[in-house]
Amino acid sequence: MEKEEEKEEEGAVAQGADRADGAAGDAPPLDCTGACCHGGAKMAVLAYSLGKREINQHFTIKNAKLISTAVVVLLLLFHTASRYYGGGDSCEWLLSRGRYLGENVWQPYGCMMHKYKSIEAKTCLAEKRVAFVGDSRIRQLFYSFIKIIDPERRENGNKHEDISFEDESSSVNVDFLWYPEANNSMKERLISWTREASAKPDVVILGVATWSIKLHSGSSETLQQYKVNLTAMAVYLDRLADHGEVYWVLQDPVNEDVLSDNRRMITNQQLELYNEAAVDVLNSSKRNSRARVKLLAASRQAAIETITQSGDGLHLPESTMNVGAMVLMNSVCNKLLRPIDGSCCQTLPPPNLLQKLSACFFLGSALIFLVLHVLGNNRHRRPVPPDVENLEEKKPATAAVPLGPKAPFQALCRMGIIMGYFYLCDRADVFMKEQKFYTHSTFFIPLIYIFVLGVFYSENSKETKLLNREQTDEWKGWMQLVILIYHISGASAFIPVYMHVRVLVAAYLFQTGYGHFSFFWLKGDFGLYRVCQGFFESIFSVWPISKLFELNGSIHEWWFRWKLDRFAVIHGMLFAFIYLVLQKRQGLSEGKGEALFSAKISNLLLFLSVVSFITYSIWASSCKTKTECNEMHPYISVVQILAFILIRNIPGYARSIYSSFFAWFGKISLELFICQYHIWLAADTKGILVLIPGNPSLNIMISTFIFVCVAHEISLITNDLAQVVIPKDSVALLKRLGGHGALQSGCLAASQRQPAHTRRLKDASRSGKGSKQTRQAPAEFVMR
């Protein structure tokens, strides 16, 4: 539906233009005159053309989709097998493995770790008791943990003594108990907790070894006694784990070169022996096929990279201890608070009613399609338009064939398969998810790659009018690609990039206003078909369909984006009006190779446009906060948009070429925009979908390839279904409207019959009083 609408709108703007001879995919002309056209230049141009055609001949979108389907099947088998045989518990990943993405940014293996704030920690630990038991290293972890609850807390406790912390507002109690060795004293403490239910902690964190090594000079007898004592304590640790959570912290490495003389015997070799003993004992205490006591090894992995920063060689930097504390907080709290960017230790809910109904709908469509196929009802087959089969733009030679009765059900079958993949990526735990980390190279290097490809696929335009169809497709294409790179690289953290991307978002809305205004001005089409294309969208606001699109009942997201770009559509309409008036009065020169205005005016406008570009970039780089920049954005974004349009269109040679690479992506920009949140990114753009674990670069390439193929297929499916839902024939359209009205009336009636408590919960959610999980999107997210 949208694709046909765009063709009419932008075709109307370009009506009356002289078409350039030949298809857009034709090779650049080889006949030239003068010394500049020697044999080497001819050979270079010929090699360029032949090489490009060779690529397009073999790498078609159809072949790409077949490859992506096979890759998805293989990945599903791989991830299912690895979870079944290799352990698919994200809690285990969180506690045991990970890597640094950057300084102080820890990434667990295969899942996302939420950064807890004070209010969240108090909510999770309300009326709970947490006990840290061990030596000075555990005391460090204790302080890092309570600083999440109370960031103002300082390390003011006495050494070698117990320390208590209490937050009165949430009744959280966190204690540190000084037990530097795994001996009878520690064992008696554990026994007392198992006997006194009122004193039993909800969470226990233990870990010792260095004092045993230090006091007994690392003797083998002490190691054996450590193992015996730990075996005796394991029984009581298991009992505590029956009604709470118990963590044993594996020993972090030391920097042997800077240890004091009385600690020289604490070697990394000794610590490894004690860790192996703890793992053997605690893993052998499994009951019911699961370990009661959880082993915290992630902080040890983090310490391996940062122990050189230790002042005394034994105690770790505060930033490393913060990693361990945040890992603990995620392990304890994620399953309770369920933060959207904390996929570690979260068990996903089973499919809800709407998801089950959707599955039944697609299965029913598949059954009908199978019946029609068996009955031989395949008289009509819709040929794929040549311009979507490869990267070359070619105008279809014939009109579209009418769809047969089987085609809609075939389209729904394809959509059902895609929705199944969406569910596996976005709502199930089959694939992994990891958080993003911005660096300049992760944003700018891919940006350079795509623009090199865009230049490689440069073609002659069919027409040279301002903002012709090929140019607007190109514009949408490269903007969408930039926004995709912006999202996956986490570039919103860099304010200059953030503000330039905000201009791209406004440019999309600018194009919408420009295209619609031009269409109605030139065509004067206010018919039923045109009106119904917008009216049909109201179905998405009706219960129960609306539940598929709500964001916890909050309209903050919509309000935030409306404020940022509220004038962009109006600016586009005004520009269209001015352009059409100038065109009517023959104030523009839009012939091939001609400047849009006279030489003086063209040079002046080009100069002003370049100046505005530079000025805007300087301003965007000088902004201190996003809030400050966003206040000005609605009023100045139009200047940058107009500057780009003028630079792109004033020179005749610039209007005569376009990039078919960018234009191809521009045709599926809406599908790319929607699909990215489900099968490419994760956790509402905060994370990245991981199909290939352990290799970030290969993962991005594979997931991007599948993502683009899926978006293109959805574009084709949408076109098929749009012809069925909103036909251009007036009689058929009236019948569809009647059916739509009956459906909407039924949904409204059903919504009125919702249980009273359901309506109250819905109203409370919308008023901000409902659930603790109701969240508002932060201002730094510029696109959804």
Coordinates of N, CA and C in Angstrom, one line a residue, residues 470-633:
E470 N 14.0 8.8 -8.0 CA 15.3 8.1 -7.8 C 16.1 8.8 -6.7
Q471 N 16.1 10.1 -6.7 CA 16.8 10.9 -5.7 C 16.2 10.7 -4.3
T472 N 14.9 10.8 -4.2 CA 14.3 10.6 -2.9 C 14.4 9.2 -2.4
D473 N 14.4 8.2 -3.2 CA 14.7 6.8 -2.8 C 16.2 6.8 -2.3
E474 N 17.1 7.4 -3.0 CA 18.5 7.4 -2.6 C 18.6 8.1 -1.2
W475 N 17.9 9.2 -1.1 CA 17.9 10.0 0.2 C 17.4 9.2 1.3
K476 N 16.3 8.5 1.2 CA 15.8 7.7 2.2 C 16.7 6.5 2.5
G477 N 17.3 6.0 1.5 CA 18.2 4.8 1.7 C 19.4 5.1 2.5
W478 N 20.2 6.2 2.1 CA 21.4 6.4 2.9 C 21.1 6.9 4.3
M479 N 19.9 7.7 4.4 CA 19.6 8.1 5.8 C 19.2 6.9 6.7
Q480 N 18.5 5.9 6.1 CA 18.2 4.7 6.9 C 19.4 3.9 7.3
L481 N 20.4 3.8 6.4 CA 21.6 3.1 6.7 C 22.4 3.8 7.7
V482 N 22.5 5.1 7.7 CA 23.2 5.9 8.7 C 22.5 5.6 10.1
I483 N 21.2 5.7 10.1 CA 20.5 5.5 11.4 C 20.7 4.1 11.9
L484 N 20.7 3.1 11.0 CA 21.0 1.7 11.5 C 22.3 1.6 12.1
I485 N 23.3 2.2 11.4 CA 24.7 2.2 12.0 C 24.7 2.9 13.3
Y486 N 24.0 4.0 13.4 CA 23.9 4.8 14.6 C 23.3 4.0 15.8
H487 N 22.3 3.2 15.5 CA 21.6 2.4 16.5 C 22.5 1.2 17.0
I488 N 23.1 0.5 16.1 CA 23.9 -0.7 16.5 C 25.2 -0.3 17.1
S489 N 25.7 0.8 16.8 CA 27.0 1.2 17.4 C 26.8 2.0 18.7
G490 N 25.6 2.3 19.1 CA 25.3 3.1 20.3 C 25.8 4.5 20.2
A491 N 25.7 5.1 19.1 CA 26.3 6.4 18.8 C 25.5 7.5 19.5
S492 N 24.4 7.2 20.1 CA 23.6 8.3 20.8 C 24.4 8.9 21.9
A493 N 25.4 8.1 22.4 CA 26.3 8.6 23.5 C 27.1 9.8 23.0
F494 N 27.3 10.0 21.7 CA 28.2 11.1 21.2 C 27.2 12.1 20.7
I495 N 27.2 13.3 21.3 CA 26.2 14.3 21.1 C 26.2 14.8 19.6
P496 N 27.4 15.1 19.0 CA 27.4 15.6 17.6 C 26.7 14.6 16.7
V497 N 27.0 13.3 16.8 CA 26.3 12.3 16.0 C 24.8 12.3 16.3
Y498 N 24.5 12.3 17.6 CA 23.1 12.3 18.0 C 22.3 13.4 17.3
M499 N 22.9 14.6 17.3 CA 22.1 15.8 16.7 C 22.0 15.7 15.2
H500 N 23.1 15.2 14.5 CA 23.0 15.0 13.1 C 22.0 13.9 12.7
V501 N 21.9 12.9 13.5 CA 20.9 11.9 13.2 C 19.5 12.4 13.5
R502 N 19.3 13.3 14.4 CA 18.0 13.9 14.7 C 17.6 14.7 13.4
V503 N 18.5 15.3 12.7 CA 18.2 16.0 11.4 C 17.6 15.0 10.4
L504 N 18.3 13.8 10.4 CA 17.8 12.7 9.4 C 16.4 12.3 9.8
V505 N 16.1 12.2 11.0 CA 14.7 11.8 11.4 C 13.7 12.9 11.0
A506 N 14.1 14.2 11.2 CA 13.2 15.3 10.7 C 13.1 15.3 9.2
A507 N 14.2 14.9 8.5 CA 14.1 14.8 7.0 C 13.1 13.8 6.5
Y508 N 12.9 12.7 7.2 CA 11.9 11.7 6.9 C 10.5 12.4 6.9
L509 N 10.3 13.1 8.0 CA 9.0 13.7 8.1 C 8.8 14.8 7.1
F510 N 9.9 15.5 6.8 CA 9.9 16.6 5.8 C 9.5 16.0 4.5
Q511 N 10.1 14.8 4.1 CA 9.7 14.2 2.9 C 8.2 13.8 2.9
T512 N 7.7 13.4 4.0 CA 6.3 13.0 4.1 C 5.4 14.2 3.7
G513 N 5.6 15.3 4.4 CA 4.9 16.5 4.1 C 5.0 17.0 2.6
Y514 N 6.2 16.9 2.1 CA 6.5 17.3 0.7 C 5.8 16.4 -0.3
G515 N 5.8 15.1 0.0 CA 5.2 14.1 -1.0 C 3.7 14.2 -1.0
H516 N 3.1 14.3 0.2 CA 1.6 14.3 0.2 C 1.1 15.6 -0.3
F517 N 1.7 16.7 0.0 CA 1.3 18.0 -0.5 C 1.4 18.0 -2.0
S518 N 2.5 17.6 -2.5 CA 2.7 17.6 -4.0 C 1.6 16.7 -4.7
F519 N 1.3 15.6 -4.1 CA 0.4 14.7 -4.7 C -1.0 15.3 -4.8
F520 N -1.5 15.9 -3.7 CA -2.8 16.5 -3.7 C -2.9 17.7 -4.5
W521 N -1.8 18.5 -4.6 CA -1.7 19.7 -5.4 C -1.8 19.4 -6.9
L522 N -1.1 18.4 -7.3 CA -1.0 18.1 -8.7 C -2.2 17.1 -9.2
K523 N -2.5 16.2 -8.3 CA -3.5 15.2 -8.7 C -4.9 15.6 -8.3
G524 N -5.0 16.3 -7.2 CA -6.4 16.6 -6.7 C -7.2 15.4 -6.4
D525 N -6.5 14.3 -5.9 CA -7.2 13.1 -5.6 C -7.6 13.0 -4.2
F526 N -8.9 13.2 -3.9 CA -9.4 13.0 -2.6 C -10.4 11.9 -2.6
G527 N -10.2 10.9 -3.4 CA -11.2 9.8 -3.5 C -11.2 8.8 -2.3
L528 N -12.1 7.9 -2.4 CA -12.4 7.0 -1.3 C -11.1 6.1 -1.0
Y529 N -10.5 5.7 -2.1 CA -9.3 4.8 -1.9 C -8.2 5.5 -1.2
R530 N -8.0 6.8 -1.5 CA -7.0 7.6 -0.9 C -7.3 7.8 0.6
V531 N -8.5 8.1 0.9 CA -8.9 8.4 2.3 C -8.8 7.2 3.1
C532 N -9.2 6.0 2.5 CA -9.2 4.8 3.3 C -7.8 4.3 3.6
Q533 N -6.8 4.7 2.8 CA -5.5 4.3 3.2 C -5.0 4.9 4.5
G534 N -5.5 6.0 4.9 CA -5.2 6.5 6.2 C -6.2 6.1 7.3
F535 N -7.5 5.9 6.9 CA -8.5 5.5 7.9 C -8.3 4.1 8.4
F536 N -7.8 3.3 7.5 CA -7.6 1.9 7.9 C -6.6 1.7 9.1
E537 N -5.7 2.7 9.3 CA -4.8 2.6 10.4 C -5.4 2.7 11.7
S538 N -6.7 3.2 11.8 CA -7.4 3.3 13.1 C -7.6 2.0 13.7
I539 N -7.6 0.9 13.0 CA -7.8 -0.4 13.5 C -6.8 -0.8 14.6
F540 N -5.6 -0.2 14.5 CA -4.5 -0.5 15.4 C -4.7 0.1 16.8
S541 N -5.7 1.0 16.9 CA -6.0 1.6 18.2 C -7.1 0.9 18.9
V542 N -7.7 -0.2 18.4 CA -8.8 -0.9 19.0 C -8.3 -2.1 19.7
W543 N -8.9 -2.3 20.9 CA -8.6 -3.5 21.7 C -9.1 -4.7 21.0
P544 N -8.5 -5.8 20.8 CA -7.2 -6.2 21.5 C -6.0 -5.9 20.7
I545 N -6.2 -5.4 19.4 CA -5.1 -5.2 18.5 C -4.1 -4.2 19.1
S546 N -4.7 -3.2 19.8 CA -3.9 -2.1 20.4 C -2.9 -2.7 21.4
K547 N -3.2 -3.8 22.1 CA -2.3 -4.4 23.1 C -1.0 -4.8 22.4
L548 N -1.0 -5.1 21.1 CA 0.3 -5.5 20.5 C 1.2 -4.3 20.3
F549 N 0.7 -3.1 20.4 CA 1.5 -1.9 20.1 C 1.7 -1.0 21.3
E550 N 1.2 -1.3 22.4 CA 1.3 -0.4 23.6 C 2.7 -0.5 24.2
L551 N 3.1 0.6 24.8 CA 4.4 0.6 25.5 C 4.0 0.8 27.0
N552 N 3.5 -0.3 27.6 CA 3.1 -0.2 29.0 C 2.1 0.9 29.3
G553 N 1.3 1.2 28.3 CA 0.3 2.3 28.5 C 0.8 3.7 28.5
S554 N 2.1 3.9 28.2 CA 2.7 5.2 28.3 C 2.7 5.9 27.0
I555 N 2.3 7.2 27.0 CA 2.4 8.0 25.7 C 3.6 8.9 25.7
H556 N 4.5 8.7 26.7 CA 5.7 9.6 26.8 C 6.5 9.5 25.5
E557 N 6.6 8.3 25.0 CA 7.5 8.1 23.8 C 6.9 8.9 22.7
W558 N 5.6 8.9 22.4 CA 5.0 9.6 21.3 C 5.1 11.1 21.6
W559 N 4.9 11.5 22.8 CA 5.0 13.0 23.1 C 6.4 13.5 22.9
F560 N 7.4 12.7 23.3 CA 8.8 13.2 23.2 C 9.1 13.4 21.7
R561 N 8.7 12.5 20.8 CA 9.1 12.6 19.4 C 8.3 13.6 18.7
W562 N 7.0 13.8 19.2 CA 6.2 14.9 18.6 C 6.9 16.2 18.9
K563 N 7.3 16.5 20.1 CA 8.0 17.8 20.4 C 9.2 18.0 19.6
L564 N 10.0 17.0 19.3 CA 11.2 17.1 18.6 C 11.0 17.5 17.1
D565 N 10.0 16.9 16.5 CA 9.9 17.1 15.0 C 8.5 17.6 14.7
R566 N 7.9 18.4 15.5 CA 6.5 18.8 15.3 C 6.3 19.7 14.1
F567 N 7.4 20.4 13.6 CA 7.3 21.3 12.5 C 7.8 20.7 11.2
A568 N 8.4 19.5 11.2 CA 9.1 19.0 10.0 C 8.1 18.8 8.9
V569 N 6.9 18.2 9.1 CA 6.0 18.0 8.1 C 5.5 19.3 7.5
I570 N 5.2 20.3 8.3 CA 4.8 21.6 7.8 C 5.9 22.2 6.9
H571 N 7.1 22.1 7.4 CA 8.2 22.6 6.6 C 8.3 22.0 5.2
G572 N 8.0 20.6 5.2 CA 8.0 19.9 3.9 C 6.9 20.4 3.0
M573 N 5.7 20.7 3.6 CA 4.6 21.2 2.8 C 4.9 22.6 2.2
L574 N 5.5 23.4 3.0 CA 5.8 24.8 2.6 C 6.8 24.7 1.4
F575 N 7.8 23.9 1.6 CA 8.8 23.7 0.5 C 8.2 23.2 -0.8
A576 N 7.3 22.3 -0.7 CA 6.6 21.8 -1.9 C 5.8 22.9 -2.5
F577 N 5.1 23.7 -1.7 CA 4.3 24.8 -2.3 C 5.2 25.8 -3.0
I578 N 6.3 26.2 -2.4 CA 7.2 27.1 -3.1 C 7.8 26.5 -4.3
Y579 N 8.2 25.3 -4.3 CA 8.7 24.6 -5.5 C 7.7 24.5 -6.6
L580 N 6.5 24.2 -6.3 CA 5.5 24.0 -7.4 C 5.1 25.4 -8.0
V581 N 5.1 26.4 -7.1 CA 4.9 27.8 -7.7 C 6.0 28.2 -8.6
L582 N 7.3 28.0 -8.2 CA 8.4 28.3 -9.0 C 8.4 27.5 -10.3
Q583 N 8.0 26.3 -10.2 CA 8.0 25.4 -11.4 C 6.9 25.9 -12.4
K584 N 5.7 26.3 -11.8 CA 4.6 26.8 -12.7 C 5.0 28.1 -13.4
R585 N 5.7 28.9 -12.7 CA 6.2 30.2 -13.3 C 7.5 30.1 -14.1
Q586 N 7.9 28.9 -14.2 CA 9.1 28.6 -15.0 C 10.4 29.3 -14.4
G587 N 10.4 29.3 -13.1 CA 11.5 30.0 -12.4 C 12.7 29.1 -12.2
L588 N 12.6 27.8 -12.7 CA 13.7 26.8 -12.4 C 14.1 26.2 -13.8
S589 N 15.4 25.9 -13.8 CA 15.9 25.2 -15.0 C 16.3 23.8 -14.6
E590 N 15.4 22.8 -15.0 CA 15.6 21.4 -14.6 C 16.0 20.5 -15.7
G591 N 16.6 21.1 -16.7 CA 17.1 20.2 -17.8 C 18.3 19.5 -17.4
K592 N 18.7 18.5 -18.2 CA 19.9 17.7 -18.0 C 21.1 18.5 -18.0
G593 N 21.9 18.6 -17.0 CA 23.2 19.3 -17.0 C 23.0 20.8 -16.7
E594 N 21.8 21.3 -16.5 CA 21.6 22.7 -16.2 C 21.5 23.0 -14.7
A595 N 22.1 24.1 -14.3 CA 22.0 24.6 -13.0 C 20.5 25.0 -12.7
L596 N 20.1 24.8 -11.4 CA 18.7 25.0 -11.1 C 18.3 26.4 -11.2
F597 N 19.2 27.4 -10.9 CA 18.9 28.8 -11.0 C 20.0 29.4 -11.9
S598 N 20.0 30.7 -12.0 CA 21.0 31.4 -12.8 C 22.3 31.3 -12.0
A599 N 23.4 31.6 -12.7 CA 24.7 31.3 -12.2 C 24.9 32.0 -10.8
K600 N 24.6 33.3 -10.8 CA 24.8 34.1 -9.5 C 24.0 33.6 -8.4
I601 N 22.7 33.3 -8.6 CA 21.8 32.8 -7.6 C 22.3 31.4 -7.1
S602 N 22.7 30.6 -8.1 CA 23.1 29.2 -7.8 C 24.4 29.2 -6.9
N603 N 25.3 30.1 -7.3 CA 26.6 30.2 -6.5 C 26.3 30.7 -5.1
L604 N 25.4 31.7 -5.0 CA 25.1 32.3 -3.7 C 24.4 31.2 -2.8
L605 N 23.4 30.5 -3.3 CA 22.7 29.5 -2.5 C 23.6 28.3 -2.1
L606 N 24.5 28.0 -3.0 CA 25.5 26.9 -2.7 C 26.4 27.3 -1.6
F607 N 26.8 28.6 -1.6 CA 27.7 29.1 -0.6 C 27.0 29.1 0.8
L608 N 25.8 29.6 0.8 CA 25.0 29.7 2.0 C 24.7 28.3 2.5
S609 N 24.5 27.4 1.7 CA 24.2 26.0 2.1 C 25.4 25.4 2.8
V610 N 26.6 25.5 2.2 CA 27.8 25.0 2.8 C 28.1 25.7 4.1
V611 N 27.9 27.0 4.2 CA 28.1 27.7 5.5 C 27.2 27.2 6.5
S612 N 25.9 26.9 6.2 CA 24.9 26.4 7.1 C 25.3 25.0 7.6
F613 N 25.8 24.2 6.7 CA 26.3 22.9 7.1 C 27.4 23.0 8.2
I614 N 28.4 23.8 7.9 CA 29.5 23.9 8.8 C 29.0 24.5 10.1
T615 N 28.2 25.6 10.1 CA 27.7 26.2 11.3 C 26.9 25.2 12.2
Y616 N 26.1 24.5 11.5 CA 25.3 23.5 12.3 C 26.2 22.5 13.0
S617 N 27.2 22.0 12.3 CA 28.1 21.0 12.9 C 28.9 21.6 14.0
I618 N 29.3 22.8 13.9 CA 30.0 23.5 15.0 C 29.0 23.6 16.2
W619 N 27.8 24.0 16.0 CA 26.8 24.2 17.1 C 26.5 22.8 17.7
A620 N 26.3 21.8 16.9 CA 26.0 20.4 17.4 C 27.2 19.9 18.3
S621 N 28.4 20.2 17.9 CA 29.6 19.8 18.7 C 29.8 20.5 20.0
S622 N 29.2 21.7 20.0 CA 29.3 22.6 21.2 C 28.3 22.4 22.3
C623 N 27.2 21.6 22.0 CA 26.2 21.3 22.9 C 26.7 20.5 24.1
K624 N 26.3 20.9 25.3 CA 26.7 20.2 26.5 C 25.8 19.1 26.9
T625 N 24.5 19.2 26.6 CA 23.6 18.2 26.9 C 22.6 18.0 25.8
K626 N 22.0 16.8 25.8 CA 21.0 16.5 24.7 C 19.7 17.4 24.9
T627 N 19.4 17.6 26.2 CA 18.2 18.4 26.5 C 18.4 19.8 25.9
E628 N 19.6 20.4 26.0 CA 19.8 21.7 25.5 C 19.7 21.7 24.0
C629 N 20.3 20.7 23.3 CA 20.2 20.6 21.9 C 18.8 20.4 21.4
N630 N 18.0 19.5 22.1 CA 16.7 19.2 21.6 C 15.7 20.4 21.7
E631 N 16.0 21.3 22.6 CA 15.2 22.5 22.7 C 15.2 23.3 21.4
M632 N 16.4 23.4 20.8 CA 16.6 24.2 19.6 C 16.3 23.4 18.3
H633 N 16.4 22.1 18.4 CA 16.3 21.2 17.2 C 15.0 21.5 16.3

